[in-house]
XYZ file of N, CA, C and O in Angstrom:
768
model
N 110.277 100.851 96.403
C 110.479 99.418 96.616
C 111.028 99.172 98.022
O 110.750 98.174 98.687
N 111.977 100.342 98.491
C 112.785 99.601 100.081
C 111.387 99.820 100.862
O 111.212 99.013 101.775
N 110.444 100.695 100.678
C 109.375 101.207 101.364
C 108.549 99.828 101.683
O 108.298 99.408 102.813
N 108.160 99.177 100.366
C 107.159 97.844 99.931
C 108.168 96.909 101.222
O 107.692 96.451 102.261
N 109.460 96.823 100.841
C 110.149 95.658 101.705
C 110.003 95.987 102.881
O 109.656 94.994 103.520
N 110.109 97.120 103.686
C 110.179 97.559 105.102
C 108.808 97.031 105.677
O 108.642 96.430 106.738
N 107.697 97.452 104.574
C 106.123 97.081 105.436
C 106.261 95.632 105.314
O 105.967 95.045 106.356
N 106.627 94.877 104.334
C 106.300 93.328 104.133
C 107.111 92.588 104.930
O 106.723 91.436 105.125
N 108.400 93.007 105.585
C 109.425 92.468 106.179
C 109.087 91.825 107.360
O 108.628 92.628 108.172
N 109.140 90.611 107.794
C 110.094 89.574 106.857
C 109.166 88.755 105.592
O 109.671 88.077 104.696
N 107.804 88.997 105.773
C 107.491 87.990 104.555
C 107.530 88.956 103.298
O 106.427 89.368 102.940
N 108.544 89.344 102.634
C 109.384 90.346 101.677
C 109.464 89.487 100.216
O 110.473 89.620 99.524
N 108.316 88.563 99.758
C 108.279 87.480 98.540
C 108.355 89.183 97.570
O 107.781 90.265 97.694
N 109.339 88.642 96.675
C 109.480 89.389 95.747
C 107.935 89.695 94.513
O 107.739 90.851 94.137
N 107.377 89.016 94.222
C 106.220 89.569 93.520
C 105.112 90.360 94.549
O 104.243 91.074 94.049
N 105.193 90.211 95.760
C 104.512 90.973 96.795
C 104.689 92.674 96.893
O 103.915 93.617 97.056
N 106.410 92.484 96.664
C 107.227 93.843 96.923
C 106.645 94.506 95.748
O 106.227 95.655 95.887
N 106.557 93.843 94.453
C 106.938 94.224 93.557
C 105.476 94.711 93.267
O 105.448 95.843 92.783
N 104.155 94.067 93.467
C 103.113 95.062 93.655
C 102.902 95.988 94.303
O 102.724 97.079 93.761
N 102.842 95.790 96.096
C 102.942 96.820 96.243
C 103.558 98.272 95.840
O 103.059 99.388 95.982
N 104.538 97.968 95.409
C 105.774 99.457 94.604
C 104.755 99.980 93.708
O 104.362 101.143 93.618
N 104.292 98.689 92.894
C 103.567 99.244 91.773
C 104.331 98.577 90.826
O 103.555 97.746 90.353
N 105.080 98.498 90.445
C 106.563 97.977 89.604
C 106.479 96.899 89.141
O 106.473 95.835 89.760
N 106.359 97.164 87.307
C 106.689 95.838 86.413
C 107.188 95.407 87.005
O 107.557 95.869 88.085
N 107.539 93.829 86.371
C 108.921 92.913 86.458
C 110.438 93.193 85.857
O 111.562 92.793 86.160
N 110.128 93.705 85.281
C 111.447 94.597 84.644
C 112.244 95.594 85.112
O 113.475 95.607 85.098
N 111.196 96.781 85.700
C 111.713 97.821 86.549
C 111.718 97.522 87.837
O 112.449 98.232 88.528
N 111.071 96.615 88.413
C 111.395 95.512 89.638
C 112.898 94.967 89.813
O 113.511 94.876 90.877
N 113.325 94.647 88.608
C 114.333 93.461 88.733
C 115.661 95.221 88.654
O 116.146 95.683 89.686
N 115.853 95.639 87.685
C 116.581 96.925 87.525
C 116.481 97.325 89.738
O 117.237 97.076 90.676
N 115.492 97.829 89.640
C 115.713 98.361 91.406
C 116.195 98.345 92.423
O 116.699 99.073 93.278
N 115.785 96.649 92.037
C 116.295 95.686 92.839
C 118.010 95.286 92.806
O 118.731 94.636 93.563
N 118.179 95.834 91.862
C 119.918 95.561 91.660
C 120.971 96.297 92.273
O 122.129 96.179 92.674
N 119.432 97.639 92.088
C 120.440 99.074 92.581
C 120.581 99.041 93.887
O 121.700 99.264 94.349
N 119.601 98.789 94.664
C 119.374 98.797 95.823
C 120.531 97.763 96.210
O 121.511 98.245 96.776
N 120.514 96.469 95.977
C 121.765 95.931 96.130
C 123.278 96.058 96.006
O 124.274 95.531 96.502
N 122.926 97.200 94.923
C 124.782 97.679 94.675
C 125.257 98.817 95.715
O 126.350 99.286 96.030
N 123.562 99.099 96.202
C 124.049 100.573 97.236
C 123.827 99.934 98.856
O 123.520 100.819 99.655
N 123.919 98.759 99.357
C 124.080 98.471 100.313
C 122.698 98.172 100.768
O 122.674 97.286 101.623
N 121.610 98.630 100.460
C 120.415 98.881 101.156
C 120.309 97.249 101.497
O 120.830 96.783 102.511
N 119.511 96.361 100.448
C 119.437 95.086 100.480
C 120.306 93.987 100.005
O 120.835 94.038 98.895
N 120.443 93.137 100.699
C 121.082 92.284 100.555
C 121.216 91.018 99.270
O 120.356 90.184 98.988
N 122.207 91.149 98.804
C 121.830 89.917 97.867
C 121.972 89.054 98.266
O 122.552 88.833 99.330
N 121.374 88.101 97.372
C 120.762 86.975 97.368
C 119.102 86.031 97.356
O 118.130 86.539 96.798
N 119.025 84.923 97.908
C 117.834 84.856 97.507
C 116.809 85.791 98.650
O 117.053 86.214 99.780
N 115.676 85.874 97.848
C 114.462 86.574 98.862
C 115.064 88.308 98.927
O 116.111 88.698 98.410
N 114.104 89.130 99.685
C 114.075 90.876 99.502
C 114.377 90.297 100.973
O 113.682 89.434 101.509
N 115.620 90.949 101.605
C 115.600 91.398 102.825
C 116.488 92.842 103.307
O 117.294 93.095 102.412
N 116.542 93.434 103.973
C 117.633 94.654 103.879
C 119.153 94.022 104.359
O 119.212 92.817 104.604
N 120.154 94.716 104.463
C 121.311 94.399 104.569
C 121.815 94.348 105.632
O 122.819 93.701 105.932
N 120.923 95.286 106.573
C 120.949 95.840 107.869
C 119.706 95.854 108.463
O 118.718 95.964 107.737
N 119.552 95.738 109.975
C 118.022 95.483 110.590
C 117.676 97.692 110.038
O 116.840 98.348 109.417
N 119.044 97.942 110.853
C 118.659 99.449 110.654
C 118.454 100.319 109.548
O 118.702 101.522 109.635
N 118.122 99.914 108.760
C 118.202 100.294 107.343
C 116.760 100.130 107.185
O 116.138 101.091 106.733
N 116.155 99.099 107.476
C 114.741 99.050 107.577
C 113.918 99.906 108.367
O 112.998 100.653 108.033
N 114.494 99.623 109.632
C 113.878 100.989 110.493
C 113.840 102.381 109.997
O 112.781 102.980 109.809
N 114.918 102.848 109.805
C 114.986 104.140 108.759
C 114.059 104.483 108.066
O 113.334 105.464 108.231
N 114.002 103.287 106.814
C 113.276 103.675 105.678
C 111.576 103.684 105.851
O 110.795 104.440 105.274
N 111.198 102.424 106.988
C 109.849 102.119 107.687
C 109.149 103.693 108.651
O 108.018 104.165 108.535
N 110.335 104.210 109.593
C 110.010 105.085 110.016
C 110.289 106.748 109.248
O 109.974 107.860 109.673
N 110.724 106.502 108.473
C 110.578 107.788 107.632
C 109.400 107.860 106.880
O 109.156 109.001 106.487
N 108.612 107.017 106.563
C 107.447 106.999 105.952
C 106.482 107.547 106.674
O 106.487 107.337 107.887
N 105.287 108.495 105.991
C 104.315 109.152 106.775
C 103.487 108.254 107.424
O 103.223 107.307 106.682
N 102.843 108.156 108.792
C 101.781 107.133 109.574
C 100.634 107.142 108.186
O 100.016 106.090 108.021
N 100.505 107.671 107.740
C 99.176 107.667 106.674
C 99.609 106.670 105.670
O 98.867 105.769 105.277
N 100.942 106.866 105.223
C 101.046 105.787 104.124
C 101.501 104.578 104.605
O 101.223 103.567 103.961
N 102.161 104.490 105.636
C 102.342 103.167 106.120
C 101.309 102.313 106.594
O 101.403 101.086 106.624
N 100.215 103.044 107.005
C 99.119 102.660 107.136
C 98.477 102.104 106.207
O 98.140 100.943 106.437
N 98.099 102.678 104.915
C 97.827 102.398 103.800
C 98.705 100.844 103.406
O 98.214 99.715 103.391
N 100.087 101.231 103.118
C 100.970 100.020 102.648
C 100.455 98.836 103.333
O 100.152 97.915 102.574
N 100.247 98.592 104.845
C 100.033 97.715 105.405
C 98.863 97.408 104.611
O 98.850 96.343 103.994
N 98.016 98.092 104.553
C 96.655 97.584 104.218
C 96.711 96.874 103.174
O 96.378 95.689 103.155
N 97.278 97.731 101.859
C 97.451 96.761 100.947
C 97.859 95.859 100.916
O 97.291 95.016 100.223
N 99.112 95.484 101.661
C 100.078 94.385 102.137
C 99.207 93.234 102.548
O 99.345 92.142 101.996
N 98.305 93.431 103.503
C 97.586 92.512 104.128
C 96.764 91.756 102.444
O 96.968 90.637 101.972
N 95.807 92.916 101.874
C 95.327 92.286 100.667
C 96.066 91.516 99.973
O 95.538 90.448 99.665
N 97.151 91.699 99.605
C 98.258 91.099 99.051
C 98.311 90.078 99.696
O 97.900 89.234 98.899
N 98.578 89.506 100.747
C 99.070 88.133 101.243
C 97.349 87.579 101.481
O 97.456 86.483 100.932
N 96.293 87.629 101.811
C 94.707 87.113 101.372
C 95.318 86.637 100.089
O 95.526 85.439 99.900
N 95.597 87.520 99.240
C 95.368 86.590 97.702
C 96.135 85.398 97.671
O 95.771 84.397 97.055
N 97.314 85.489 98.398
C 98.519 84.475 98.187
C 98.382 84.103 99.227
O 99.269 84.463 100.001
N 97.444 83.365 99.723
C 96.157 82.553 100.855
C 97.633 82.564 101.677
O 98.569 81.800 101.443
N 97.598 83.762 102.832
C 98.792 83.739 103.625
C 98.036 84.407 105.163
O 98.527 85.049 106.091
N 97.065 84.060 104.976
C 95.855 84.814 106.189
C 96.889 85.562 107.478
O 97.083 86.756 107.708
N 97.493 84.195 108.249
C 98.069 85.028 109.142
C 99.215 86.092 108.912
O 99.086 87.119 109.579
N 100.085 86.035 108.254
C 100.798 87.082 107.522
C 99.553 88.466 107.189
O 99.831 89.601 107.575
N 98.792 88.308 106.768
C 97.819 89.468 106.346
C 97.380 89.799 107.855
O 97.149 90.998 108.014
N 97.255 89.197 108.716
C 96.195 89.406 110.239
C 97.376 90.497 110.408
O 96.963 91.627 110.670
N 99.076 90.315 110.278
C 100.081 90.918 111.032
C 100.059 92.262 110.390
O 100.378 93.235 111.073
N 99.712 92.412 109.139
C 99.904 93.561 108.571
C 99.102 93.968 109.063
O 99.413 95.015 109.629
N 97.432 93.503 109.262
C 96.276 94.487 109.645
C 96.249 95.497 110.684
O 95.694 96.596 110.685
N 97.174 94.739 111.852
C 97.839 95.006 113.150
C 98.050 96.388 113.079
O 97.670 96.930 114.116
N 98.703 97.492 111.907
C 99.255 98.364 111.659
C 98.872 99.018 110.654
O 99.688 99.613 109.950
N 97.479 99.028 110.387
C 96.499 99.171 109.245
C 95.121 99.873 109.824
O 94.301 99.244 110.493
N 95.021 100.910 109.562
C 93.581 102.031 109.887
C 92.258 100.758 109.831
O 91.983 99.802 109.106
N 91.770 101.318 110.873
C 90.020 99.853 111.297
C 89.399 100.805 109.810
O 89.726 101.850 109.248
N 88.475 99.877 109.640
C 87.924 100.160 108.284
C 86.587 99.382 108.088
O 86.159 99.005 106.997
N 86.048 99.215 109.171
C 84.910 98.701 109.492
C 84.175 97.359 108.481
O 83.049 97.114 108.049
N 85.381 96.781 108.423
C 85.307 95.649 106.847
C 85.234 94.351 107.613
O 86.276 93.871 108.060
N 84.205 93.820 107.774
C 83.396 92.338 107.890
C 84.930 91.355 107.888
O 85.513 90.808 108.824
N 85.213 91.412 106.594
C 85.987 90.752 106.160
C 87.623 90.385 106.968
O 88.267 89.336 106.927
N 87.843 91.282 107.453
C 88.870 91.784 108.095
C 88.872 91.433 109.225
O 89.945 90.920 109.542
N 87.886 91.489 110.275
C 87.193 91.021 111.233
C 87.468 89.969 111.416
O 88.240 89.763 112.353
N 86.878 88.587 110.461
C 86.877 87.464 110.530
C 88.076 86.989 110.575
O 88.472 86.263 111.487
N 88.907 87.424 109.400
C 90.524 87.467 108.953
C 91.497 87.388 110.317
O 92.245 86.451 110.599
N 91.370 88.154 110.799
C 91.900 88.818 112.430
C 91.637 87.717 113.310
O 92.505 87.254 114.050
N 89.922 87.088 113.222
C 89.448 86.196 114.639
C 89.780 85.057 114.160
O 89.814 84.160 115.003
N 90.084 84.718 112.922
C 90.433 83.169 112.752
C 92.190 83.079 112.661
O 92.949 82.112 112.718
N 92.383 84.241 112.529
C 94.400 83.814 112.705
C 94.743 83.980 114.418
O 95.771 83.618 114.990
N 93.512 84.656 115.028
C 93.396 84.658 116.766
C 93.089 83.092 116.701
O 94.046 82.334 116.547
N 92.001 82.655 116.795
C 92.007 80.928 116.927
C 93.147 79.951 116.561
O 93.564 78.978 117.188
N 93.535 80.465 115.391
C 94.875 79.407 115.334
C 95.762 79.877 116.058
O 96.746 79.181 116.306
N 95.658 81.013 116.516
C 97.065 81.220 117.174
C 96.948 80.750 118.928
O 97.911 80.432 119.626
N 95.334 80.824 119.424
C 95.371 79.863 120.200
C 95.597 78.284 120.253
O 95.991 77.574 121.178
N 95.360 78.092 119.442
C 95.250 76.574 118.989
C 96.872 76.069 118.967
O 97.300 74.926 119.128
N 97.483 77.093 118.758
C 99.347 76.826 118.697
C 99.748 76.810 120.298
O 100.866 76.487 120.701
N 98.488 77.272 121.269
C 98.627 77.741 122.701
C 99.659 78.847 122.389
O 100.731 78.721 122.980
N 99.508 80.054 121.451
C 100.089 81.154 121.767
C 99.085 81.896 122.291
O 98.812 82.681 121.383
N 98.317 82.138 123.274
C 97.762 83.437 123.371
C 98.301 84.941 123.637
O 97.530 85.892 123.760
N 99.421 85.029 123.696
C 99.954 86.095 123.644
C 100.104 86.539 122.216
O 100.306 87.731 121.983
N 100.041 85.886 121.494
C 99.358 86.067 120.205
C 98.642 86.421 119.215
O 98.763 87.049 118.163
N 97.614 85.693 119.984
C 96.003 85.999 120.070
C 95.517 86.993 120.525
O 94.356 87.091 120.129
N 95.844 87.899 121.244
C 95.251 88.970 121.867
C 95.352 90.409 121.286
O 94.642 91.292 121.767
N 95.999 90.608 120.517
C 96.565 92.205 119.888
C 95.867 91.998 119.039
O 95.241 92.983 118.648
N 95.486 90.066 117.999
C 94.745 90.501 116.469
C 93.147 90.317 116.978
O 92.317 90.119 116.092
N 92.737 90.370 118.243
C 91.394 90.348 118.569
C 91.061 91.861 119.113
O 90.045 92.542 118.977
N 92.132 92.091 119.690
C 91.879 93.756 119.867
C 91.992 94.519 118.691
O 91.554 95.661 118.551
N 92.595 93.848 117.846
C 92.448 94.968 116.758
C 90.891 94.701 115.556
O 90.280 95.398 114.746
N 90.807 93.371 116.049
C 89.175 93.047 115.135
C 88.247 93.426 116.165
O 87.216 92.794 115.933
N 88.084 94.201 117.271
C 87.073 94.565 117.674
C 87.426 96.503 117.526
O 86.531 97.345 117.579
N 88.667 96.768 117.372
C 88.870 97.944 116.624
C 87.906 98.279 115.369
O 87.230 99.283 115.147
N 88.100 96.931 114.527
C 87.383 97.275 113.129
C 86.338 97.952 112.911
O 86.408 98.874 112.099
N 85.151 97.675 113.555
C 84.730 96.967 114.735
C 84.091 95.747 114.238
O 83.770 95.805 113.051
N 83.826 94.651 114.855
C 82.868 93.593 114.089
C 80.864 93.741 113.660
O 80.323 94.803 113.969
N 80.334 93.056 113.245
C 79.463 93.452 113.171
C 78.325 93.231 114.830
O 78.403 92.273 115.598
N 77.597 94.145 114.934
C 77.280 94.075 116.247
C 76.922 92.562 116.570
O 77.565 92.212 117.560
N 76.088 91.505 116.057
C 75.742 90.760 116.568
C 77.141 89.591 117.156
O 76.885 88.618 117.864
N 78.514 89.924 116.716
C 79.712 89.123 116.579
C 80.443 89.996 117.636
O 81.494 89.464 117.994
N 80.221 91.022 118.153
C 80.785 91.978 119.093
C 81.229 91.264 120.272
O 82.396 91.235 120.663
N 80.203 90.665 120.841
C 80.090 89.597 122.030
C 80.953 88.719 121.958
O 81.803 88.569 122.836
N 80.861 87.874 120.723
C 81.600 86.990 120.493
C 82.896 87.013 120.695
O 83.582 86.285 121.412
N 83.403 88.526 119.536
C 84.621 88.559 120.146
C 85.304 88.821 121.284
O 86.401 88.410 121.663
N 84.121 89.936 122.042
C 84.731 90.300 123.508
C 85.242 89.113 123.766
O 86.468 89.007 123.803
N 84.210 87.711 124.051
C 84.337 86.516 124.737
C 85.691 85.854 124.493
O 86.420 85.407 125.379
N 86.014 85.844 122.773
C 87.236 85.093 122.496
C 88.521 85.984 123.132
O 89.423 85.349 123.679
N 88.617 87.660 123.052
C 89.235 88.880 123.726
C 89.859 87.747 125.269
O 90.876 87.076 125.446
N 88.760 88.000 126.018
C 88.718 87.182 127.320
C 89.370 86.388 127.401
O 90.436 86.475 128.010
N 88.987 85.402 126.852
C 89.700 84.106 127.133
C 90.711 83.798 126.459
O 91.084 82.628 126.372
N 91.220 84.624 125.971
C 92.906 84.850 125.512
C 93.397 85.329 126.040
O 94.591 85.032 126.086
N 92.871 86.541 126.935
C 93.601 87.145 127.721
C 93.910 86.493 129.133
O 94.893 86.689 129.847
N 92.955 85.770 129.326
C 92.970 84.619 130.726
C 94.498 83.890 130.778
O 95.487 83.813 131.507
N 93.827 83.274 129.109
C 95.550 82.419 128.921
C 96.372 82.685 129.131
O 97.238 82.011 129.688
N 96.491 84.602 128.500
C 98.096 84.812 128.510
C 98.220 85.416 130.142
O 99.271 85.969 130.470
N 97.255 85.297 130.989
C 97.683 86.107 132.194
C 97.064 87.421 132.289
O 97.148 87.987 133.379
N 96.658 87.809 131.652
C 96.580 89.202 131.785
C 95.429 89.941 132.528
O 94.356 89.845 131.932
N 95.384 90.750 133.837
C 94.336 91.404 134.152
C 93.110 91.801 133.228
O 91.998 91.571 133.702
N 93.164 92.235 132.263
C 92.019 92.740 131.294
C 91.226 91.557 130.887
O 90.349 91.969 130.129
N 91.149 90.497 131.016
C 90.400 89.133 131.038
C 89.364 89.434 131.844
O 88.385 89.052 131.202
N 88.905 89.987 133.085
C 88.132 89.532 133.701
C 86.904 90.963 133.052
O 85.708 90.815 132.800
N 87.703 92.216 132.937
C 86.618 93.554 132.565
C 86.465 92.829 131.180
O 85.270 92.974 130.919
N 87.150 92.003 129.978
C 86.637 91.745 128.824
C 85.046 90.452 129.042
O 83.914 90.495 128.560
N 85.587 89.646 129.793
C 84.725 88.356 130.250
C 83.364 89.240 130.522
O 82.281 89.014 129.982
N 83.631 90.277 131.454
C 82.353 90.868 131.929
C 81.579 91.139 130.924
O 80.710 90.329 130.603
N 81.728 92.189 130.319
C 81.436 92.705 128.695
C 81.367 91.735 127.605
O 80.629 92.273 126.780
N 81.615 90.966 127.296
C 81.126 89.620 126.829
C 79.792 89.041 126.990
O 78.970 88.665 126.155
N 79.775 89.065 128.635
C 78.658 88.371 129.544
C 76.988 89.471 129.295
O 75.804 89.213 129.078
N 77.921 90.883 129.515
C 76.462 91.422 129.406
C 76.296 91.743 127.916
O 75.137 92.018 127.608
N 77.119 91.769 127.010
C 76.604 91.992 125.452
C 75.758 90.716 124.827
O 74.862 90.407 124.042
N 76.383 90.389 125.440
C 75.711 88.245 124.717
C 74.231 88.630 124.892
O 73.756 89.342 125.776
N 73.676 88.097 124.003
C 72.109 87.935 123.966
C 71.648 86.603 123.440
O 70.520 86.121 123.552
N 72.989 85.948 122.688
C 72.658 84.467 122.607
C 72.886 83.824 123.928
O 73.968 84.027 124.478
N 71.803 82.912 124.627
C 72.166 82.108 125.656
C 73.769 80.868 125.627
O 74.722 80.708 126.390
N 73.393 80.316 124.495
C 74.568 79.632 124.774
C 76.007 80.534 125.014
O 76.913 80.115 125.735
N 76.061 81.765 124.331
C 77.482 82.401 124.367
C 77.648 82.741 125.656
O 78.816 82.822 126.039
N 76.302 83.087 126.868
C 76.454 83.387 127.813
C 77.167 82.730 128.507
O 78.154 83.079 129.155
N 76.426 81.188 128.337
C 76.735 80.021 128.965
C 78.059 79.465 128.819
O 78.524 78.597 129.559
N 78.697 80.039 127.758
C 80.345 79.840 127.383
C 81.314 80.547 128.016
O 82.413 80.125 128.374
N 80.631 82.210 128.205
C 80.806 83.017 129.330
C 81.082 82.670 130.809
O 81.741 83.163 131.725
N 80.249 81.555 130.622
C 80.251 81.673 132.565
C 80.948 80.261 132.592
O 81.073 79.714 133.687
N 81.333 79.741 131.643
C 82.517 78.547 132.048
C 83.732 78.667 131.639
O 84.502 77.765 131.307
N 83.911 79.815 131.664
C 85.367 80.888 131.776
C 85.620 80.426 133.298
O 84.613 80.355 134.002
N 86.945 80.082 133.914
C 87.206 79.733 135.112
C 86.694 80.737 136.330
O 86.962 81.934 136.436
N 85.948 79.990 137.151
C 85.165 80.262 138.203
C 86.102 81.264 138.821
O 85.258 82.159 138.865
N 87.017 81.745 139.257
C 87.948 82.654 139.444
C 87.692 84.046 138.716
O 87.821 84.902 139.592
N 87.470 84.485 137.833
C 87.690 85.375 136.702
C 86.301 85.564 136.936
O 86.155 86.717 137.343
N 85.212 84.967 136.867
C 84.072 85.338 136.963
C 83.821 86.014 138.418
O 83.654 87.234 138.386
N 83.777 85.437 139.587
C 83.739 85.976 140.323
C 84.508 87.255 140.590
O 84.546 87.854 141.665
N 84.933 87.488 139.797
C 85.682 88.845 140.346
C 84.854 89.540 139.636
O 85.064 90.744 139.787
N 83.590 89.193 138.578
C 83.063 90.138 137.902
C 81.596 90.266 138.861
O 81.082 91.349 139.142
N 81.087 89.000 139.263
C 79.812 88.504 140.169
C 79.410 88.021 139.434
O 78.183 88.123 139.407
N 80.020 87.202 138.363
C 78.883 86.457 137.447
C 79.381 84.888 137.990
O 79.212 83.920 137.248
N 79.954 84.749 139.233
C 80.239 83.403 139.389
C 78.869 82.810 140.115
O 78.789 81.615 140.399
């Protein structure tokens, strides 16, 4: 269970924890007590630990394979309990798995998170949905959205993503979306 709370932390909703563990409601609620009488988590309302470092501990003592895993499930877990961007964060830390689904999951909590004008945001869950990888004909696409998040947040790698965008596109209009990426950024590729 501190394992379930460490991956879910902070969105730590107690029936979340309590699947992932695996754990009735009964032997949930018992665990959960102990863990509270031994300092780990904190009482009161919601699963949180007692200490930031207590989490770290228990998060990094876990093997990369199963934390990997946990996330994954974690992410499924918050999809069901329609929590998309919460699931995009878990994916973040979750083995690519070449799942369509996941993909999309990733590029639409990237859009809202531009849409909040975070692109610093936006950019780790688009690198990680072209990790997945997407399906080839959406590859482009994402390079393109990649790009122009990365423009936003500043970042050098905007202009080599823009490029790669430009020459994967085989739809004209995406090209054409391509090349009204700021005249700056292009030219540094020669597509101005």
């Amino acid at each position: 269970l501190a394992q379930a709370v460490a991956v879910l932390d902070p969105d730590a909703a107690s029936r979340h924890a309590a699947e992932l563990a695996g754990l009735a409601p009964a032997r949930f609620a018992e665990i959960v007590d102990l863990l509270c009488r031994a300092g780990v988590l904190a009482a009161g309302a919601g699963l949180r630990f007692a200490h930031p470092i207590l989490r770290t501990v228990i998060y990094d003592d876990m093997p990369p394979t199963v934390r990997a895993r946990a996330h994954r499930r974690a992410a499924d877990l918050l999809v069901a309990a329609h929590a998309p961007d919460q699931a995009a964060l878990r994916l973040l830390r979750a083995e690519p798995a070449g799942d369509g689904a996941r993909v999309r999951l990733l590029r639409d909590s990237a859009r809202r998170q531009l849409a909040f004008g975070a692109p610093e945001a936006a950019v780790p869950l688009l690198e990680r949905a072209l990790a997945e990888p997407p399906e080839p004909e959406a590859d482009a696409e994402a390079l393109f959205e990649l790009g122009h998040a990365e423009l936003l947040a500043g970042r050098g790698a905007a202009v080599a993503d823009l490029h790669r965008a430009h020459e994967a596109a085989t739809d004209p209009a995406l090209r054409v979306r391509v090349a009204r990426e700021p005249a700056g950024a292009l030219a540094q590729v020669g597509q101005g």
